[in-house]
Amino acid sequence: MSNSIESHLQEDRVFKPSREFSKNARIKNMAQYTRMYQESIEKPGIFWAREAKELAWQKKWTKVLDWKAPYAKWFLGGKLNVCESCVDQHLKNGRANKAALIWEGEPGETRTLTYRQLHREVCQFANVLLAKGIKPKDRVMIYMPMTPEAVIAMLACARIGAVHSVIFGGFSAESIVDRLEDCQAKAMITSDGGYRRGGVVPLKENVDEALKKYKGVETVIVHQRIGNEGAPVKMKRGRDVWWHEEAAQVSAKHEAQAFDSEHPLFILYTSGSTGKPKGILHTSAGYLLGAYTTCKYIFDMRDDDVYWCTADVGWITGHSYIAYGPLANGVTQVMYEGAPNHPDFGRFWDIVEKYSVSIFYTAPTAIRAFIKAGNELPQARDLSSLRLLGTVGEPINPEAWMWYHTIIGGGRCPIVDTWWQTETGAIMISPLPGCTPTKPGTATLPFFGVDAAILDETGEECGPNEGGKLVIRKPWPSMLRTIYGDKKRYRDTYWKDYQGMYTAGDGARTDRKGNFWIVGRLDDVLNVSGHRLGTAEVESALVSHEVVAEAAVVGRPHEIKGQGVVAFVTLKGSTAPTDALNGELRNHVGKVIGAIAKPDEIYFTPAMPKTRSGKIMRRLLKELVATGEISGNTTTLENPGIVEDLRAQLKKK
Ligand code: WTA
């Protein structure tokens, strides 16, 4: 990471949007941004009330914000149905027959759903959920591939006031169990599989496996994505039902009932610094407003845009920038089921050309993989429909930024590098495409209502180019409300460092122009291919294997993934370290958490380097994997010889 800081400090290329782009954008110049930003910070009540009027309310709020740190309530007294803003309102505003979702399956089939069709599907599925006895605030787990039904399932939950918790389809059965238990889910929505890189992901099988351990799920609704051509799935009588069979039995009419602004909308699990993922709770009005306004100003969404976010609905990006934000804006969006490299790395560019995508939002890790695959693939396609590009998930290295700008954007598309988190619900720091001067590697300036700052350990604000902790000093509408079932962890994780301020867990600095440069996580959370992963989670997966006595996991810079996972393992008793065991442990982690968590490298060591008080020196392991050397004094270690062994092992690699 320190290398990227060096290059950030030297970065002096500045890119400004074209006059044409600015002229048509909602925010056309910096004076307009500054004026609106100041209002949003000084008079948030006025600013957010004006924006909130654009959502579909059944009852207007009486108070914009109630803030008793660290608990916020937005739009008190108001009532709305989130689904109405995303779907129903477009039946009345001229968008009924406009394409809402253009879906492409990995094998190549396509399906388009207009807003009217989407409405019908969502209403019908809402009736299925009601028929299954799902009540407001019940937790419903969704474990699906990237199909329109995943979005329909989310919206249908929102419509009846149930709380969805989507699990990324790459997570394993055991990960599902932990989450089911934590939120005490009552129902599960899944598919008989999904296509990924030419194969079938056995989603239903994983669910069956998980439900052997967690008994609280009364109903499993299975969408038929694959059919019998794959291995047909087993259906447990009395528990499992087919989506299409249930839908055929209910009406496609459903009146959206209003819920309080603070009604819980979803729980999304994300990694923290312990082995147990955190269930981030988001509520209705504030979250929707955050997703809506950021799409409107940062992606500058228009009625003639074709927007495509390549994230999976299992992550927060898929929640805010596939399911809720774009639909609330009534935009047409592309949704793609499969892998970026199936059948080759030209697939994304085929999709951009085929559907004339105009706004494209992806992750730096994908961009780096595309760079490696060569310029020929994008250059052989017509990408001239693109007008705006975005990135999310991790710091973008200037080389990747320049490639994106030149090869994909043809030098004409502004790039919005968007910093935010599962916890923040919506984008927090980002350029506005019509006005903000951008530099490769910085997410630039805070969005409206976001009072971001960098503080040192004593709580003083850092000067330009001084590294510190990124904090948000005021509440914002789409902020998390708590960690589900664990208020103490909520307070301890985010609100302890500085009185009344949210600590993001990221290190950052600002430059002389006030641009924010995000350096990366300060806690034990890795960012692997833009996905958050706790080192403690991987460690506990490793020690759950019968031959492992102790494990320590650290990150190391990785050319494509941003960060790779490196594990140090001490084996029990006389177990011999072998290559086969190395492979077995990697697969074991894949089985316990999911493929994204598999360590890139595992080193066996007879003991961990420890302090005299018995603490594993992770800092030292981090330095060793990053540089191959240890700079500091190791004589205070309990077992300094171990470091020499490890250094030799790493050198051999
Ligand atoms: C990192 C993803 C630099 C950061 C939306 C944050 C970024 C974590 C950026 C949240 C960016 C996200 N530049 N770093 N533009 N966007 N991050 O919860 O470390 O999956 O804390 O949310 O990703 O990851 P999460």
GROMACS .gro file of C-alpha atoms in nm, residues 38-400:
model
  363
   38GLN     CA    1  -2.260   2.371   0.222
   39GLU     CA    2  -2.635   2.370   0.248
   40SER     CA    3  -2.639   1.993   0.301
   41ILE     CA    4  -2.395   2.024   0.592
   42GLU     CA    5  -2.527   2.341   0.750
   43LYS     CA    6  -2.897   2.281   0.695
   44PRO     CA    7  -2.937   1.906   0.646
   45GLY     CA    8  -3.305   1.924   0.737
   46ILE     CA    9  -3.379   2.156   0.446
   47PHE     CA   10  -3.150   1.981   0.200
   48TRP     CA   11  -3.273   1.626   0.265
   49ALA     CA   12  -3.639   1.724   0.291
   50ARG     CA   13  -3.618   1.867  -0.061
   51GLU     CA   14  -3.457   1.549  -0.197
   52ALA     CA   15  -3.691   1.319  -0.006
   53LYS     CA   16  -3.994   1.474  -0.175
   54GLU     CA   17  -3.896   1.283  -0.487
   55LEU     CA   18  -3.967   0.949  -0.320
   56ALA     CA   19  -4.316   0.799  -0.305
   57TRP     CA   20  -4.458   0.869   0.042
   58GLN     CA   21  -4.790   0.754   0.175
   59LYS     CA   22  -4.758   0.984   0.476
   60LYS     CA   23  -4.520   1.276   0.501
   61TRP     CA   24  -4.268   1.288   0.785
   62THR     CA   25  -4.293   1.533   1.073
   63LYS     CA   26  -3.922   1.555   1.161
   64VAL     CA   27  -3.624   1.500   0.931
   65LEU     CA   28  -3.368   1.381   1.187
   66ASP     CA   29  -3.352   1.264   1.544
   67TRP     CA   30  -2.989   1.212   1.646
   68LYS     CA   31  -2.888   1.067   1.979
   69ALA     CA   32  -2.540   0.949   1.896
   70PRO     CA   33  -2.483   0.683   1.781
   71TYR     CA   34  -2.849   0.624   1.700
   72ALA     CA   35  -3.015   0.811   1.415
   73LYS     CA   36  -3.376   0.818   1.304
   74TRP     CA   37  -3.458   0.985   0.975
   75PHE     CA   38  -3.794   1.114   0.851
   76LEU     CA   39  -3.981   1.046   1.171
   77GLY     CA   40  -4.354   1.010   1.142
   78GLY     CA   41  -4.328   0.938   0.769
   79LYS     CA   42  -4.466   0.625   0.606
   80LEU     CA   43  -4.370   0.472   0.275
   81ASN     CA   44  -4.326   0.146   0.094
   82VAL     CA   45  -3.976   0.124  -0.054
   83CYS     CA   46  -4.103  -0.092  -0.338
   84GLU     CA   47  -4.349   0.176  -0.443
   85SER     CA   48  -4.067   0.422  -0.513
   86CYS     CA   49  -3.874   0.159  -0.708
   87VAL     CA   50  -4.159   0.013  -0.910
   88ASP     CA   51  -4.518   0.136  -0.869
   89GLN     CA   52  -4.446   0.504  -0.919
   90HIS     CA   53  -4.310   0.435  -1.267
   91LEU     CA   54  -4.645   0.297  -1.376
   92LYS     CA   55  -4.783   0.646  -1.326
   93ASN     CA   56  -4.499   0.860  -1.459
   94GLY     CA   57  -4.483   0.738  -1.817
   95ARG     CA   58  -4.223   0.464  -1.763
   96ALA     CA   59  -4.463   0.167  -1.742
   97ASN     CA   60  -4.350   0.018  -2.072
   98LYS     CA   61  -3.987   0.116  -2.039
   99ALA     CA   62  -3.732  -0.162  -1.986
  100ALA     CA   63  -3.641  -0.183  -1.618
  101LEU     CA   64  -3.416  -0.488  -1.636
  102ILE     CA   65  -3.239  -0.627  -1.940
  103TRP     CA   66  -3.098  -0.955  -1.823
  104GLU     CA   67  -2.842  -1.176  -1.990
  105GLY     CA   68  -2.771  -1.527  -1.862
  106GLU     CA   69  -2.421  -1.662  -1.882
  107PRO     CA   70  -2.513  -1.913  -2.153
  108GLY     CA   71  -2.639  -1.617  -2.358
  109GLU     CA   72  -3.019  -1.607  -2.329
  110THR     CA   73  -3.177  -1.267  -2.266
  111ARG     CA   74  -3.492  -1.141  -2.099
  112THR     CA   75  -3.635  -0.794  -2.066
  113LEU     CA   76  -3.874  -0.683  -1.796
  114THR     CA   77  -4.052  -0.352  -1.832
  115TYR     CA   78  -4.150  -0.162  -1.519
  116ARG     CA   79  -4.504  -0.291  -1.564
  117GLN     CA   80  -4.385  -0.650  -1.592
  118LEU     CA   81  -4.152  -0.606  -1.297
  119HIS     CA   82  -4.445  -0.470  -1.096
  120ARG     CA   83  -4.654  -0.773  -1.183
  121GLU     CA   84  -4.380  -1.018  -1.088
  122VAL     CA   85  -4.303  -0.842  -0.761
  123CYS     CA   86  -4.671  -0.824  -0.662
  124GLN     CA   87  -4.721  -1.187  -0.743
  125PHE     CA   88  -4.419  -1.296  -0.546
  126ALA     CA   89  -4.522  -1.073  -0.255
  127ASN     CA   90  -4.846  -1.271  -0.252
  128VAL     CA   91  -4.649  -1.596  -0.249
  129LEU     CA   92  -4.456  -1.477   0.057
  130LEU     CA   93  -4.778  -1.373   0.228
  131ALA     CA   94  -4.936  -1.710   0.150
  132LYS     CA   95  -4.636  -1.872   0.318
  133GLY     CA   96  -4.709  -1.677   0.633
  134ILE     CA   97  -4.425  -1.425   0.610
  135LYS     CA   98  -4.499  -1.123   0.829
  136PRO     CA   99  -4.347  -0.775   0.857
  137LYS     CA  100  -4.002  -0.787   1.022
  138ASP     CA  101  -3.962  -1.163   0.961
  139ARG     CA  102  -3.615  -1.238   0.825
  140VAL     CA  103  -3.598  -1.396   0.481
  141MET     CA  104  -3.269  -1.526   0.348
  142ILE     CA  105  -3.198  -1.493  -0.024
  143TYR     CA  106  -2.927  -1.709  -0.182
  144MET     CA  107  -2.959  -1.677  -0.557
  145PRO     CA  108  -2.769  -1.631  -0.878
  146MET     CA  109  -2.778  -1.301  -1.067
  147THR     CA  110  -3.125  -1.341  -1.217
  148PRO     CA  111  -3.415  -1.094  -1.223
  149GLU     CA  112  -3.577  -1.316  -0.959
  150ALA     CA  113  -3.308  -1.216  -0.709
  151VAL     CA  114  -3.417  -0.852  -0.746
  152ILE     CA  115  -3.783  -0.952  -0.751
  153ALA     CA  116  -3.734  -1.146  -0.428
  154MET     CA  117  -3.569  -0.846  -0.259
  155LEU     CA  118  -3.840  -0.607  -0.373
  156ALA     CA  119  -4.118  -0.845  -0.273
  157CYS     CA  120  -3.973  -0.870   0.079
  158ALA     CA  121  -3.955  -0.492   0.097
  159ARG     CA  122  -4.311  -0.471  -0.027
  160ILE     CA  123  -4.453  -0.677   0.257
  161GLY     CA  124  -4.218  -0.533   0.518
  162ALA     CA  125  -4.011  -0.849   0.561
  163VAL     CA  126  -3.637  -0.805   0.619
  164HIS     CA  127  -3.420  -0.966   0.354
  165SER     CA  128  -3.071  -1.089   0.404
  166VAL     CA  129  -2.896  -1.172   0.080
  167ILE     CA  130  -2.599  -1.407   0.088
  168PHE     CA  131  -2.352  -1.399  -0.197
  169GLY     CA  132  -2.388  -1.718  -0.404
  170GLY     CA  133  -2.016  -1.788  -0.364
  171PHE     CA  134  -2.050  -1.848   0.009
  172SER     CA  135  -2.050  -2.201   0.143
  173ALA     CA  136  -2.314  -2.397   0.334
  174GLU     CA  137  -2.139  -2.327   0.664
  175SER     CA  138  -2.139  -1.954   0.601
  176ILE     CA  139  -2.513  -1.977   0.539
  177VAL     CA  140  -2.566  -2.151   0.874
  178ASP     CA  141  -2.386  -1.875   1.068
  179ARG     CA  142  -2.598  -1.609   0.906
  180LEU     CA  143  -2.927  -1.799   0.941
  181GLU     CA  144  -2.859  -1.848   1.309
  182ASP     CA  145  -2.759  -1.490   1.365
  183CYS     CA  146  -3.072  -1.341   1.213
  184GLN     CA  147  -3.304  -1.632   1.296
  185ALA     CA  148  -3.441  -1.648   0.943
  186LYS     CA  149  -3.782  -1.799   0.886
  187ALA     CA  150  -3.774  -1.852   0.511
  188MET     CA  151  -3.518  -1.905   0.239
  189ILE     CA  152  -3.539  -1.811  -0.128
  190THR     CA  153  -3.294  -1.987  -0.356
  191SER     CA  154  -3.251  -2.138  -0.703
  192ASP     CA  155  -3.183  -2.483  -0.834
  193GLY     CA  156  -2.849  -2.339  -0.946
  194GLY     CA  157  -2.685  -2.060  -1.136
  195TYR     CA  158  -2.441  -2.057  -1.425
  196ARG     CA  159  -2.088  -1.946  -1.352
  197ARG     CA  160  -1.787  -1.992  -1.580
  198GLY     CA  161  -1.964  -2.261  -1.775
  199GLY     CA  162  -2.055  -2.468  -1.469
  200VAL     CA  163  -2.353  -2.486  -1.238
  201VAL     CA  164  -2.329  -2.344  -0.884
  202PRO     CA  165  -2.518  -2.590  -0.659
  203LEU     CA  166  -2.711  -2.334  -0.459
  204LYS     CA  167  -2.997  -2.558  -0.351
  205GLU     CA  168  -2.757  -2.830  -0.238
  206ASN     CA  169  -2.575  -2.580  -0.020
  207VAL     CA  170  -2.906  -2.470   0.127
  208ASP     CA  171  -2.999  -2.832   0.204
  209GLU     CA  172  -2.665  -2.880   0.373
  210ALA     CA  173  -2.712  -2.563   0.580
  211LEU     CA  174  -3.065  -2.654   0.682
  212LYS     CA  175  -2.944  -2.977   0.837
  213LYS     CA  176  -2.787  -2.758   1.102
  214TYR     CA  177  -3.034  -2.471   1.129
  215LYS     CA  178  -3.392  -2.576   1.180
  216GLY     CA  179  -3.571  -2.243   1.191
  217VAL     CA  180  -3.650  -2.221   0.818
  218GLU     CA  181  -4.008  -2.327   0.757
  219THR     CA  182  -4.023  -2.263   0.384
  220VAL     CA  183  -3.771  -2.283   0.103
  221ILE     CA  184  -3.889  -2.126  -0.221
  222VAL     CA  185  -3.685  -2.249  -0.515
  223HIS     CA  186  -3.664  -2.061  -0.840
  224GLN     CA  187  -3.603  -2.287  -1.137
  225ARG     CA  188  -3.306  -2.143  -1.319
  226ILE     CA  189  -3.140  -2.459  -1.447
  227GLY     CA  190  -3.421  -2.714  -1.486
  228ASN     CA  191  -3.348  -3.079  -1.527
  229GLU     CA  192  -3.056  -3.047  -1.761
  230GLY     CA  193  -2.828  -3.000  -1.460
  231ALA     CA  194  -2.857  -3.243  -1.176
  232PRO     CA  195  -3.221  -3.213  -1.063
  233VAL     CA  196  -3.243  -3.087  -0.708
  234LYS     CA  197  -3.412  -3.268  -0.423
  235MET     CA  198  -3.723  -3.107  -0.283
  236LYS     CA  199  -3.811  -3.177   0.078
  237ARG     CA  200  -4.181  -3.229   0.114
  238GLY     CA  201  -4.357  -2.983   0.343
  239ARG     CA  202  -4.063  -2.742   0.332
  240ASP     CA  203  -3.949  -2.687  -0.027
  241VAL     CA  204  -4.172  -2.541  -0.299
  242TRP     CA  205  -4.114  -2.424  -0.655
  243TRP     CA  206  -4.143  -2.052  -0.716
  244HIS     CA  207  -4.337  -2.094  -1.042
  245GLU     CA  208  -4.587  -2.339  -0.893
  246GLU     CA  209  -4.662  -2.113  -0.599
  247ALA     CA  210  -4.684  -1.805  -0.820
  248ALA     CA  211  -4.942  -1.976  -1.041
  249GLN     CA  212  -5.172  -2.007  -0.741
  250VAL     CA  213  -5.180  -1.646  -0.628
  251SER     CA  214  -5.301  -1.316  -0.767
  252ALA     CA  215  -5.065  -1.072  -0.937
  253LYS     CA  216  -5.235  -0.782  -0.766
  254HIS     CA  217  -5.103  -0.639  -0.445
  255GLU     CA  218  -5.157  -0.301  -0.279
  256ALA     CA  219  -4.838  -0.173  -0.123
  257GLN     CA  220  -4.892  -0.104   0.243
  258ALA     CA  221  -4.692   0.176   0.403
  259PHE     CA  222  -4.433   0.118   0.676
  260ASP     CA  223  -4.258   0.360   0.907
  261SER     CA  224  -3.951   0.537   0.772
  262GLU     CA  225  -3.736   0.343   1.017
  263HIS     CA  226  -3.889   0.004   0.939
  264PRO     CA  227  -3.599  -0.243   0.889
  265LEU     CA  228  -3.534  -0.311   0.521
  266PHE     CA  229  -3.244  -0.554   0.516
  267ILE     CA  230  -2.956  -0.710   0.702
  268LEU     CA  231  -2.636  -0.763   0.508
  269TYR     CA  232  -2.346  -0.953   0.659
  270THR     CA  233  -1.997  -0.816   0.622
  271SER     CA  234  -1.658  -0.902   0.763
  272GLY     CA  235  -1.512  -0.736   1.067
  273SER     CA  236  -1.208  -0.795   1.280
  274THR     CA  237  -1.344  -1.100   1.459
  275GLY     CA  238  -1.434  -1.438   1.315
  276LYS     CA  239  -1.805  -1.355   1.328
  277PRO     CA  240  -1.949  -1.148   1.042
  278LYS     CA  241  -2.152  -0.842   1.133
  279GLY     CA  242  -2.518  -0.816   1.032
  280ILE     CA  243  -2.541  -0.457   0.913
  281LEU     CA  244  -2.896  -0.331   0.954
  282HIS     CA  245  -3.040  -0.077   0.712
  283THR     CA  246  -3.385   0.078   0.738
  284SER     CA  247  -3.627   0.213   0.480
  285ALA     CA  248  -3.656   0.584   0.399
  286GLY     CA  249  -3.304   0.705   0.474
  287TYR     CA  250  -3.141   0.414   0.295
  288LEU     CA  251  -3.361   0.454  -0.010
  289LEU     CA  252  -3.291   0.826  -0.017
  290GLY     CA  253  -2.915   0.765  -0.008
  291ALA     CA  254  -2.931   0.512  -0.290
  292TYR     CA  255  -3.163   0.735  -0.490
  293THR     CA  256  -2.976   1.065  -0.462
  294THR     CA  257  -2.632   0.915  -0.525
  295CYS     CA  258  -2.759   0.752  -0.846
  296LYS     CA  259  -2.916   1.079  -0.948
  297TYR     CA  260  -2.612   1.302  -0.890
  298ILE     CA  261  -2.311   1.070  -0.913
  299PHE     CA  262  -2.427   0.855  -1.203
  300ASP     CA  263  -2.634   1.144  -1.332
  301MET     CA  264  -2.896   0.889  -1.444
  302ARG     CA  265  -3.123   0.993  -1.729
  303ASP     CA  266  -3.424   0.838  -1.895
  304ASP     CA  267  -3.225   0.749  -2.205
  305ASP     CA  268  -2.938   0.586  -2.017
  306VAL     CA  269  -2.860   0.217  -2.016
  307TYR     CA  270  -2.688   0.156  -1.687
  308TRP     CA  271  -2.486  -0.149  -1.587
  309CYS     CA  272  -2.338  -0.231  -1.248
  310THR     CA  273  -2.138  -0.553  -1.260
  311ALA     CA  274  -2.158  -0.629  -0.887
  312ASP     CA  275  -2.346  -0.923  -0.743
  313VAL     CA  276  -2.668  -0.861  -0.548
  314GLY     CA  277  -2.501  -1.048  -0.260
  315TRP     CA  278  -2.290  -0.739  -0.184
  316ILE     CA  279  -2.396  -0.392  -0.080
  317THR     CA  280  -2.313  -0.258  -0.426
  318GLY     CA  281  -2.575  -0.489  -0.572
  319HIS     CA  282  -2.829  -0.372  -0.312
  320SER     CA  283  -2.784   0.002  -0.357
  321TYR     CA  284  -2.678   0.014  -0.721
  322ILE     CA  285  -2.881  -0.267  -0.879
  323ALA     CA  286  -3.190  -0.325  -0.668
  324TYR     CA  287  -3.280   0.007  -0.508
  325GLY     CA  288  -3.104   0.318  -0.641
  326PRO     CA  289  -3.135   0.263  -1.017
  327LEU     CA  290  -3.495   0.145  -0.998
  328ALA     CA  291  -3.596   0.438  -0.779
  329ASN     CA  292  -3.453   0.654  -1.060
  330GLY     CA  293  -3.654   0.467  -1.323
  331VAL     CA  294  -3.348   0.390  -1.531
  332THR     CA  295  -3.302   0.097  -1.770
  333GLN     CA  296  -3.039  -0.139  -1.640
  334VAL     CA  297  -2.849  -0.440  -1.762
  335MET     CA  298  -2.803  -0.737  -1.533
  336TYR     CA  299  -2.560  -1.017  -1.617
  337GLU     CA  300  -2.553  -1.357  -1.454
  338GLY     CA  301  -2.207  -1.489  -1.509
  339ALA     CA  302  -1.832  -1.447  -1.501
  340PRO     CA  303  -1.646  -1.166  -1.681
  341ASN     CA  304  -1.423  -1.417  -1.855
  342HIS     CA  305  -1.680  -1.653  -1.996
  343PRO     CA  306  -1.620  -1.752  -2.268
  344ASP     CA  307  -1.336  -1.498  -2.260
  345PHE     CA  308  -1.250  -1.154  -2.125
  346GLY     CA  309  -1.440  -0.993  -2.410
  347ARG     CA  310  -1.776  -1.077  -2.254
  348PHE     CA  311  -1.832  -0.745  -2.073
  349TRP     CA  312  -1.748  -0.548  -2.387
  350ASP     CA  313  -1.987  -0.763  -2.590
  351ILE     CA  314  -2.261  -0.674  -2.344
  352VAL     CA  315  -2.174  -0.303  -2.352
  353GLU     CA  316  -2.192  -0.307  -2.732
  354LYS     CA  317  -2.502  -0.523  -2.756
  355TYR     CA  318  -2.718  -0.315  -2.522
  356SER     CA  319  -2.551   0.024  -2.584
  357VAL     CA  320  -2.457   0.062  -2.219
  358SER     CA  321  -2.399   0.428  -2.135
  359ILE     CA  322  -2.308   0.414  -1.764
  360PHE     CA  323  -2.077   0.135  -1.650
  361TYR     CA  324  -1.985   0.062  -1.285
  362THR     CA  325  -1.728  -0.202  -1.192
  363ALA     CA  326  -1.439  -0.282  -0.956
  364PRO     CA  327  -1.067  -0.209  -0.993
  365THR     CA  328  -0.988  -0.580  -0.960
  366ALA     CA  329  -1.192  -0.649  -1.275
  367ILE     CA  330  -1.015  -0.367  -1.457
  368ARG     CA  331  -0.676  -0.512  -1.368
  369ALA     CA  332  -0.783  -0.853  -1.498
  370PHE     CA  333  -0.897  -0.690  -1.824
  371ILE     CA  334  -0.566  -0.510  -1.861
  372LYS     CA  335  -0.390  -0.842  -1.833
  373ALA     CA  336  -0.617  -0.997  -2.095
  374GLY     CA  337  -0.501  -0.735  -2.346
  375ASN     CA  338  -0.637  -0.432  -2.531
  376GLU     CA  339  -0.750  -0.629  -2.834
  377LEU     CA  340  -1.070  -0.755  -2.670
  378PRO     CA  341  -1.222  -0.414  -2.587
  379GLN     CA  342  -1.077  -0.257  -2.899
  380ALA     CA  343  -1.258  -0.508  -3.118
  381ARG     CA  344  -1.595  -0.384  -2.981
  382ASP     CA  345  -1.789  -0.064  -3.029
  383LEU     CA  346  -1.788   0.103  -2.688
  384SER     CA  347  -1.897   0.444  -2.813
  385SER     CA  348  -2.229   0.430  -2.623
  386LEU     CA  349  -2.042   0.474  -2.292
  387ARG     CA  350  -2.059   0.821  -2.141
  388LEU     CA  351  -1.973   0.766  -1.775
  389LEU     CA  352  -1.759   0.512  -1.589
  390GLY     CA  353  -1.745   0.423  -1.222
  391THR     CA  354  -1.536   0.212  -0.985
  392VAL     CA  355  -1.592   0.082  -0.634
  393GLY     CA  356  -1.459  -0.155  -0.374
  394GLU     CA  357  -1.094  -0.070  -0.328
  395PRO     CA  358  -0.841   0.197  -0.411
  396ILE     CA  359  -0.783   0.212  -0.785
  397ASN     CA  360  -0.419   0.224  -0.886
  398PRO     CA  361  -0.338   0.506  -1.129
  399GLU     CA  362  -0.235   0.260  -1.405
  400ALA     CA  363  -0.575   0.089  -1.394
   0.00000   0.00000   0.00000
